[in-house]
Coordinates of C-alpha atoms in Angstrom, one line a residue:
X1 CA 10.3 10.7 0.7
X2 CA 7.8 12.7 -0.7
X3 CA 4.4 12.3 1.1
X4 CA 2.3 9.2 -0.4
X5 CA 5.7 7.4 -1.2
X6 CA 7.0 6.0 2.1
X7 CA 3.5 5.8 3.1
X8 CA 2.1 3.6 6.2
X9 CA 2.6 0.1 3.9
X10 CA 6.3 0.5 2.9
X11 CA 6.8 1.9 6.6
X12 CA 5.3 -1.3 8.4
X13 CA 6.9 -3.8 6.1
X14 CA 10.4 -1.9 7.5
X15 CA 10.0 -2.1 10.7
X16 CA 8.4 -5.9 10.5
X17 CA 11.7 -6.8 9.0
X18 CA 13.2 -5.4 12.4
X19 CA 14.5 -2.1 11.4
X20 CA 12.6 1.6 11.7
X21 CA 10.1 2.0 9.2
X22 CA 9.5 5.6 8.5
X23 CA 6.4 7.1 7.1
X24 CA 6.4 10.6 5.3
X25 CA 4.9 12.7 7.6
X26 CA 4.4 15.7 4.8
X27 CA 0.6 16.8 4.0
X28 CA -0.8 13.8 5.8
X29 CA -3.9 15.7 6.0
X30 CA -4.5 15.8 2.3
X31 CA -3.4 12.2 2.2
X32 CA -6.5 11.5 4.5
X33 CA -9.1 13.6 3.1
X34 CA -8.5 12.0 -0.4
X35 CA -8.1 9.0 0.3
X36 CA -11.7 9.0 1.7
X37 CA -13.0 10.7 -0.7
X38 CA -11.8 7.7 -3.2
X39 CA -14.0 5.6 -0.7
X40 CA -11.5 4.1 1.8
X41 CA -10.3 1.2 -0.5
X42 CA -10.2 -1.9 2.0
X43 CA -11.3 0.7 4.6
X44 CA -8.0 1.2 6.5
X45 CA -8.7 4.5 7.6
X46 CA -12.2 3.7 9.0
X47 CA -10.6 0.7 10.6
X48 CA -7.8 3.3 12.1
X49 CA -10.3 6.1 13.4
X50 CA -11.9 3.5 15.4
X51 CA -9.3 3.4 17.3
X52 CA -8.8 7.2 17.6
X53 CA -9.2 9.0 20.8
X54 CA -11.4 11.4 20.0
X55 CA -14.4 9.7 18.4
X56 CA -16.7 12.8 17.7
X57 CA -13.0 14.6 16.1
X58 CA -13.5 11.5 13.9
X59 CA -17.2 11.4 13.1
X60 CA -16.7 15.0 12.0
X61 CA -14.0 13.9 9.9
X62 CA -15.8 10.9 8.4
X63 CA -18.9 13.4 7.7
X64 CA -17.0 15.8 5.6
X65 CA -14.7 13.7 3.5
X66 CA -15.8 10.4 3.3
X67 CA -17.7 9.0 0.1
X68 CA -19.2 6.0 -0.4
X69 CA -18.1 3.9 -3.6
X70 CA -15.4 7.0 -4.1
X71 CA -15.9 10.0 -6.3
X72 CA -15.7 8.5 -9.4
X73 CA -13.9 9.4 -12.6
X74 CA -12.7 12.6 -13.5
X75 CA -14.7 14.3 -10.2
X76 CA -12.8 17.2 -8.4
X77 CA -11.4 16.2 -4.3
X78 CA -13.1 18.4 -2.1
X79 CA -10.4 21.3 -1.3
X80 CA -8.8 20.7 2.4
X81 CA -8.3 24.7 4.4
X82 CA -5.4 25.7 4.3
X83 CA -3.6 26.0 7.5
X84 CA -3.3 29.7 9.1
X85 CA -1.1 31.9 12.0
X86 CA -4.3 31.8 13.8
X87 CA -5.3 28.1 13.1
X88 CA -8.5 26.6 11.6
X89 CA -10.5 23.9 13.2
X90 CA -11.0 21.6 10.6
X91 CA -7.2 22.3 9.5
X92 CA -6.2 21.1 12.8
X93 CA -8.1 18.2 13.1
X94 CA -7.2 17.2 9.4
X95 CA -3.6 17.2 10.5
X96 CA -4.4 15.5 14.4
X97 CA -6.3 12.7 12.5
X98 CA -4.1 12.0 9.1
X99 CA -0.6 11.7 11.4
X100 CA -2.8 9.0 13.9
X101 CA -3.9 7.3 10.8
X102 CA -1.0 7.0 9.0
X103 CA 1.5 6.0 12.2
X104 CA -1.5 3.7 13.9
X105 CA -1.6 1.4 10.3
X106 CA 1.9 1.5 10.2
X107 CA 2.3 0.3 13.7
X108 CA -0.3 -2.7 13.0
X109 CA 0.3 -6.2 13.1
X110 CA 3.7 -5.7 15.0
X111 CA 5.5 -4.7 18.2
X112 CA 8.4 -2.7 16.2
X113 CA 9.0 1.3 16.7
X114 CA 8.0 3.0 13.7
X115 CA 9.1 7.0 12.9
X116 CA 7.5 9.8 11.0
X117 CA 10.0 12.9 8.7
X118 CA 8.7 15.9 8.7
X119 CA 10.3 19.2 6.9
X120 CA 11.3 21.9 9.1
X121 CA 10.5 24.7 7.0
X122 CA 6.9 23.2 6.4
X123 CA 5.7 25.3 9.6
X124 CA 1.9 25.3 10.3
X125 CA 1.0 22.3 10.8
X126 CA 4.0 20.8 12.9
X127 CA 2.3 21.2 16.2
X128 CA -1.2 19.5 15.4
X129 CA 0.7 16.5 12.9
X130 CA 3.0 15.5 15.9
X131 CA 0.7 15.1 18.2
X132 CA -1.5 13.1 16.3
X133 CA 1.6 11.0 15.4
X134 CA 1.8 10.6 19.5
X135 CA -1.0 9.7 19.8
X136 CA -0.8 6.7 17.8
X137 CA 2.4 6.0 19.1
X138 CA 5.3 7.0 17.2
X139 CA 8.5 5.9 18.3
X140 CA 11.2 8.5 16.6
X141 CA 10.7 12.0 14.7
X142 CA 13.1 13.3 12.4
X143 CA 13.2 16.7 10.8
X144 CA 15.3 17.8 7.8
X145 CA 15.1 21.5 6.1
X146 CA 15.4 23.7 8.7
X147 CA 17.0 24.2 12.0
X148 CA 13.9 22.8 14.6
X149 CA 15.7 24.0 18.0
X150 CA 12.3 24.4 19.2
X151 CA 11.3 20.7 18.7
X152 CA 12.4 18.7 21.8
X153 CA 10.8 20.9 23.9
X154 CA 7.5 20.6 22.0
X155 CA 7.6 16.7 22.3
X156 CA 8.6 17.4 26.1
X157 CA 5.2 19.1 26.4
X158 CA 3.0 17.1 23.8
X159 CA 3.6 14.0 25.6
X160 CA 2.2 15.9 28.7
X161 CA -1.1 16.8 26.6
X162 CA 0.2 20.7 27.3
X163 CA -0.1 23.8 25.6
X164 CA 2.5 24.7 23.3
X165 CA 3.8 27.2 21.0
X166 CA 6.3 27.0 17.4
X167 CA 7.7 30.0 16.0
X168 CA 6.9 30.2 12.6
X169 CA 9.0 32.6 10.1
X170 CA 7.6 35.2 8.1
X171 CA 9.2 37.4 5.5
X172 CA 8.2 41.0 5.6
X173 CA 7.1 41.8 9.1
X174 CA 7.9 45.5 10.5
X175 CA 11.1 46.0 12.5
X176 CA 13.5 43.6 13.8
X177 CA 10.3 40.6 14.2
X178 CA 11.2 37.4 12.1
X179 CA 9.0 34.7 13.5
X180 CA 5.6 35.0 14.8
X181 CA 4.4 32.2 17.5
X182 CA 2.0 29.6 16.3
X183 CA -0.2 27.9 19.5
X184 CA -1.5 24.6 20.2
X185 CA -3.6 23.3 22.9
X186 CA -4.3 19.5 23.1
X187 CA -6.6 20.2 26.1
X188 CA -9.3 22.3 23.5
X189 CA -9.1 18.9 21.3
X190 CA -10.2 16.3 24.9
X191 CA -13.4 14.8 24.5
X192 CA -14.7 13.5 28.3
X193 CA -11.9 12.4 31.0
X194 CA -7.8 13.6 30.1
X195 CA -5.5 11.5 28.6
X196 CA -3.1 9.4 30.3
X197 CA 0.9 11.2 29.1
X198 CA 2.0 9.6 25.9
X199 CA 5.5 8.1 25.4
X200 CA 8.4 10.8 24.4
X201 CA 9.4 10.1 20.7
X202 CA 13.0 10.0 20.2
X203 CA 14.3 13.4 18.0
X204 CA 16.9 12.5 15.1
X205 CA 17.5 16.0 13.4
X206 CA 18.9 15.8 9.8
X207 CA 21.8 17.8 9.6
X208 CA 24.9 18.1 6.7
X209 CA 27.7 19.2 9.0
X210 CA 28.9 18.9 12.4
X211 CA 28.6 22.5 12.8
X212 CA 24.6 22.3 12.9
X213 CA 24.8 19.3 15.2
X214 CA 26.6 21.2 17.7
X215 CA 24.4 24.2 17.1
X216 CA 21.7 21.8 17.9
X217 CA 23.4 20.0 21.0
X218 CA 24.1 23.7 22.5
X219 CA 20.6 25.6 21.6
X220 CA 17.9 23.2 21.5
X221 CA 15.2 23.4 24.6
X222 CA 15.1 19.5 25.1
X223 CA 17.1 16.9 24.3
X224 CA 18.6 15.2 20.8
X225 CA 18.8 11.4 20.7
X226 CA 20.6 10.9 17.4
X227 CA 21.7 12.8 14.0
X228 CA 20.8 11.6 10.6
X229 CA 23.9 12.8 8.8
X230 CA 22.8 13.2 4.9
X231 CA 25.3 14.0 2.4
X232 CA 24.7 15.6 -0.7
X233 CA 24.3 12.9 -2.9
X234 CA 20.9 11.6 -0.9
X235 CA 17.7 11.7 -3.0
X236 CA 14.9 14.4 -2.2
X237 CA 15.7 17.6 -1.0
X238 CA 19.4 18.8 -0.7
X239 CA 21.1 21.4 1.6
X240 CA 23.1 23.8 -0.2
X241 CA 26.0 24.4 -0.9
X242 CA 28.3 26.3 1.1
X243 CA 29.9 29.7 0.0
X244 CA 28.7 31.7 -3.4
X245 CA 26.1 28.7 -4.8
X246 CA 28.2 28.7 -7.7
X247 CA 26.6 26.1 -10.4
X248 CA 28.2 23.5 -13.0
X249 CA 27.8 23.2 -17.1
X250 CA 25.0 21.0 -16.2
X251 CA 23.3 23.7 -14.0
X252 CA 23.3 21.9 -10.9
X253 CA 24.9 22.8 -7.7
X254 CA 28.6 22.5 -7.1
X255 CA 29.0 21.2 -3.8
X256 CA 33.5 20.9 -2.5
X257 CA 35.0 19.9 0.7
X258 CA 33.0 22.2 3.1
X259 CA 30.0 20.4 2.5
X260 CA 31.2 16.8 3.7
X261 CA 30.5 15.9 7.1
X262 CA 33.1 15.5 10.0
X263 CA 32.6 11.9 11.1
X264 CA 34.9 12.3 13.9
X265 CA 33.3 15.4 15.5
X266 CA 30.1 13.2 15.3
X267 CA 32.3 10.7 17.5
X268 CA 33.2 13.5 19.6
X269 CA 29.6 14.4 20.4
X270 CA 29.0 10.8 22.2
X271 CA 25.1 10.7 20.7
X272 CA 24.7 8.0 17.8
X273 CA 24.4 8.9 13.8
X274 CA 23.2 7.4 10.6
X275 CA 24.8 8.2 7.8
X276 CA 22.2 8.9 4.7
X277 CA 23.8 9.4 0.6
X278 CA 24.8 6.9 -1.3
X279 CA 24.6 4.0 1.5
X280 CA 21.6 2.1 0.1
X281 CA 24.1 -1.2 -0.1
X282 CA 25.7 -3.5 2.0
X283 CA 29.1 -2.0 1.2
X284 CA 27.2 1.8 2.1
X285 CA 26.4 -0.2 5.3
X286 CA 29.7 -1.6 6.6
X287 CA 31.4 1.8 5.5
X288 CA 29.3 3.5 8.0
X289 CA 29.5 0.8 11.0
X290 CA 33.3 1.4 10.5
X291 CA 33.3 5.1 10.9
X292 CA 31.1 4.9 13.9
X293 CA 28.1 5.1 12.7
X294 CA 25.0 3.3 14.1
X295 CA 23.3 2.5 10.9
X296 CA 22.1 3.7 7.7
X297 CA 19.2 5.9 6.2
X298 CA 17.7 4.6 3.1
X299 CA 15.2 6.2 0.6
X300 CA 15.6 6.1 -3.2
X301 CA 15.8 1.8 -2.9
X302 CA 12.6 1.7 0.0
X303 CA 11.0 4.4 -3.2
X304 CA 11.5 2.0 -5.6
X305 CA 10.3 -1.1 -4.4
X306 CA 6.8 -2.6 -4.4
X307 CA 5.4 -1.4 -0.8
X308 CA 6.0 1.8 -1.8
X309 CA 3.4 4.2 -2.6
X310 CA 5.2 5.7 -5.4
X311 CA 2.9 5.0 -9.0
X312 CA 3.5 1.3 -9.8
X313 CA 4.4 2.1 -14.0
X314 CA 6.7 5.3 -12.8
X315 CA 8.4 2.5 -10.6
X316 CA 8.9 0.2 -12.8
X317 CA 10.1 2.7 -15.8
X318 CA 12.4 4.1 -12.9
X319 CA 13.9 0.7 -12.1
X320 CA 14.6 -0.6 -15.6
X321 CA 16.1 3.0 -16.0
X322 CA 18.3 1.9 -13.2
X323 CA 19.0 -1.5 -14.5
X324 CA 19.9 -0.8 -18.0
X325 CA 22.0 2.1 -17.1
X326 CA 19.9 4.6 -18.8
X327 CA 18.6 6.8 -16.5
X328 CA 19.4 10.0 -15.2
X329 CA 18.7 11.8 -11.7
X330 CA 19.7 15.7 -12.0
X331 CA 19.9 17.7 -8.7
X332 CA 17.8 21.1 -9.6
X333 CA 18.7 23.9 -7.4
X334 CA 15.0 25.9 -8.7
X335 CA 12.7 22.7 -8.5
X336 CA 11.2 23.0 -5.2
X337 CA 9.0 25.4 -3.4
X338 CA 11.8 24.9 -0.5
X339 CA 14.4 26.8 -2.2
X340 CA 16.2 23.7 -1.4
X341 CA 17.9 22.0 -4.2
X342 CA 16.2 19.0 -5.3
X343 CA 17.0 15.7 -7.1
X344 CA 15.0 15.3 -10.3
X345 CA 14.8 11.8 -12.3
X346 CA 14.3 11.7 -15.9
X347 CA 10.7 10.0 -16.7
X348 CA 9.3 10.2 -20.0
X349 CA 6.0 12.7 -20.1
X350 CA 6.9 14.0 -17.0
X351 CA 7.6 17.4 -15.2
X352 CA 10.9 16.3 -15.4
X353 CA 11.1 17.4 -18.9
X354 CA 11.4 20.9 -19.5
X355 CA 8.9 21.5 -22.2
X356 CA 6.3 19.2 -20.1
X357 CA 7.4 21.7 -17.3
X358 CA 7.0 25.2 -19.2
X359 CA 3.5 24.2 -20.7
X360 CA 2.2 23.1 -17.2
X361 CA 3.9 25.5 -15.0
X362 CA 2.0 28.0 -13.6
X363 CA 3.9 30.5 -11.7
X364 CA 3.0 34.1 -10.4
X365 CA 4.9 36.9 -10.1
X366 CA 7.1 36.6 -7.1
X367 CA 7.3 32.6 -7.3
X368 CA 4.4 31.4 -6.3
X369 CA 2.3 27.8 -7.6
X370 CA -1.0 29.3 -9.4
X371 CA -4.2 27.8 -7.5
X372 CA -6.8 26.7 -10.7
X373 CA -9.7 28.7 -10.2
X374 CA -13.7 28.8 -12.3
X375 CA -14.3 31.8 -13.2
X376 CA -18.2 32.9 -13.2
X377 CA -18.3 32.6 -16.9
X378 CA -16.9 28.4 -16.8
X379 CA -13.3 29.3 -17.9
X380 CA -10.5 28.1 -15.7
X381 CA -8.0 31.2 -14.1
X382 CA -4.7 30.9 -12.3
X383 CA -4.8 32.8 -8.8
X384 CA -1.9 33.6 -6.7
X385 CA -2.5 33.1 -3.4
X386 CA -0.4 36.4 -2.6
X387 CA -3.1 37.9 -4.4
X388 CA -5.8 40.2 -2.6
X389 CA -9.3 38.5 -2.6
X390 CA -10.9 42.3 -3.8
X391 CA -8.3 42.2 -6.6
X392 CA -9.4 38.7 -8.1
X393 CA -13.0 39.0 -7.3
X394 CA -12.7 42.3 -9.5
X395 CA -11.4 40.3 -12.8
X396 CA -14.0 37.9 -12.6
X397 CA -12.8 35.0 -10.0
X398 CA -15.5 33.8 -7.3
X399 CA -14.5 34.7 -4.3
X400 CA -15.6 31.3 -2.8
X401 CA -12.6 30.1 -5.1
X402 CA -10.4 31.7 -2.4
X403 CA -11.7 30.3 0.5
X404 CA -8.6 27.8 2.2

């Protein structure tokens, strides 16, 4: 789930309950920064970072986020740097600190596993968020949106504290290049004596058919301990569909037979699967035990209830939506950044509604989100982040608006 929903609450009261409790490992670093800067409400995180293994990492944390009391009303977060090819300090340690936090409070006050989701095509920061997830001791990582052959081996070497590298794609490079390695070294992040190796999360890819799965079994450079199987139908992002993308009257994605899932070549592969779509329900649950599955994912019903982080009055406006048989989820093929279609619930006074979404949109160009920048004279501009800094700079943005 989005990050902030399935947060280090809703995951811990999962796994409690004996199952695996999964926190959204998605911009866990923004997560942290802001949640100091609101002051630490009960003082988790502090509580958290004492037990993080590289105090002075912390400190410098703690020194350039935290705010006593919180900002206050109406006052601007402190922008986070953005993460780069060549890898920022502070962007790193942002990551290595928010993934601890976040998996260490969800792991409190228990002895159950607890997992973290990242998104595949959500690059840069993989390396530095899962080993700060190991570090706090995550049990599982699963990865949707993308094809992460190059995962298992990274956990391989993360648990040994060893240098490691990601490819990371980029569109436009000269010749036949596609991808461009991204480094990390835990050894550069060691304060005083090494660390003792760290247990080896399990991997659970998310994949839609058994074609990917056996792309994955073949190709991948460590080893695969389960398959999340997700259908269509699940909430969040969706793979799409296969062949010419065609659309329906409504304008959302037609998905046919080739997008269902093989169950029996999943029972051919001898490695155990949850089946995710439409199987929040006790009858979505004995469905899958009887085709083989091992279990079930669940999202939308975990989103909806009160541990999660999701805004308690959009909860509750979601739920009598859902009760009263009024509402309406619409899978958007345009709605997310991804390119992945993505499943859109009708809320009042929301994005959701397209002339909320075309007076607050701000899109450049060739698709990107607009970053609100001050100009010199007080009025707020739209930059692209594609955009040159000399370019900006020469219509009358600051150029310390484009730093990160």
């Amino acid at each position: 789930m989005g990050f902030g929903i399935s947060d280090w609450r809703l995951a811990r009261a999962v796994s409690k309950l004996g199952q695996l409790g999964v926190v959204s490992g998605t911009a866990l670093d923004a997560v942290l920064a802001r949640t100091l800067q609101d002051g630490d409400p009960g003082g988790h995180v502090r509580r958290a970072l004492e037990h993080f293994p590289f105090q002075q990492m912390a400190q410098r944390i703690l020194d350039a986020y935290f705010v006593e009391g919180g900002l206050g009303e109406g006052k601007p977060y402190k922008r986070i740097p953005m993460h780069t090819v060549d890898g920022s300090r502070m962007a790193i340690e942002l990551c290595v600190v928010g993934n601890f936090v976040e998996i260490f409070l969800a792991r409190e006050g228990h002895d159950r596993p607890v997992g973290v989701n990242y998104l595949e095509k959500i690059q840069l920061p993989h390396l530095p968020s899962i080993y700060g997830a190991m570090l706090a001791g995550v049990s599982v990582v699963i990865m949707g949106a993308g094809i992460p052959l190059a995962i298992p081996g990274i956990l391989d070497a993360l648990s040994r504290h060893e240098h490691t590298v990601y490819p990371v794609s980029v569109t436009g490079l000269e010749g036949d290049v596609e991808t461009v390695p991204v480094s990390f070294d835990p050894q550069l992040l060691m304060e005083g004596e090494g660390q003792a190796p760290l247990p080896r999360p399990a991997f659970f890819p998310i994949v839609t058919t058994e074609s990917l799965a056996g792309i994955l079994l073949k190709r991948a450079n460590g080893s695969i301990e389960g398959f999340i199987v997700e259908a269509h139908q699940a909430g969040g992002h969706n793979a799409p569909p296969r062949g010419r993308g065609a659309l329906s009257e409504a304008g959302e994605p037609v998905y046919g037979l080739r997008d269902d899932a093989k169950l029996a070549k999943f029972r051919d592969f001898g490695v155990p699967f949850w089946l995710a779509g439409l199987r929040g329900s006790a009858e979505g649950l004995k469905d899958a035990l009887a085709q083989g599955a091992a279990g079930v994912q669940v999202g939308t019903a975990f989103g909806l209830c009160e541990e999660s982080g999701l805004i308690a009055e959009t909860r509750r406006e979601l739920v009598r939506g859902a009760l009263e048989g009024t509402s309406r989820v619409f899978t958007d093929p345009v709605a997310s950044p991804t390119g992945f279609p993505f499943k859109v619930a009708d809320v009042k006074g929301s994005l959701s509604e397209p002339a909320v979404y075309e007076k607050r949109r701000r899109i450049c160009d060739i698709g990107f989100l607009r970053t609100p920048c001050r100009k010199a004279d007080g009025s707020i501009v739209y930059r692209c982040p594609a955009e040159p800094v000399k370019a900006y700079v020469a219509k009358g943005g600051r150029e310390e608006d484009t730093v990160g």
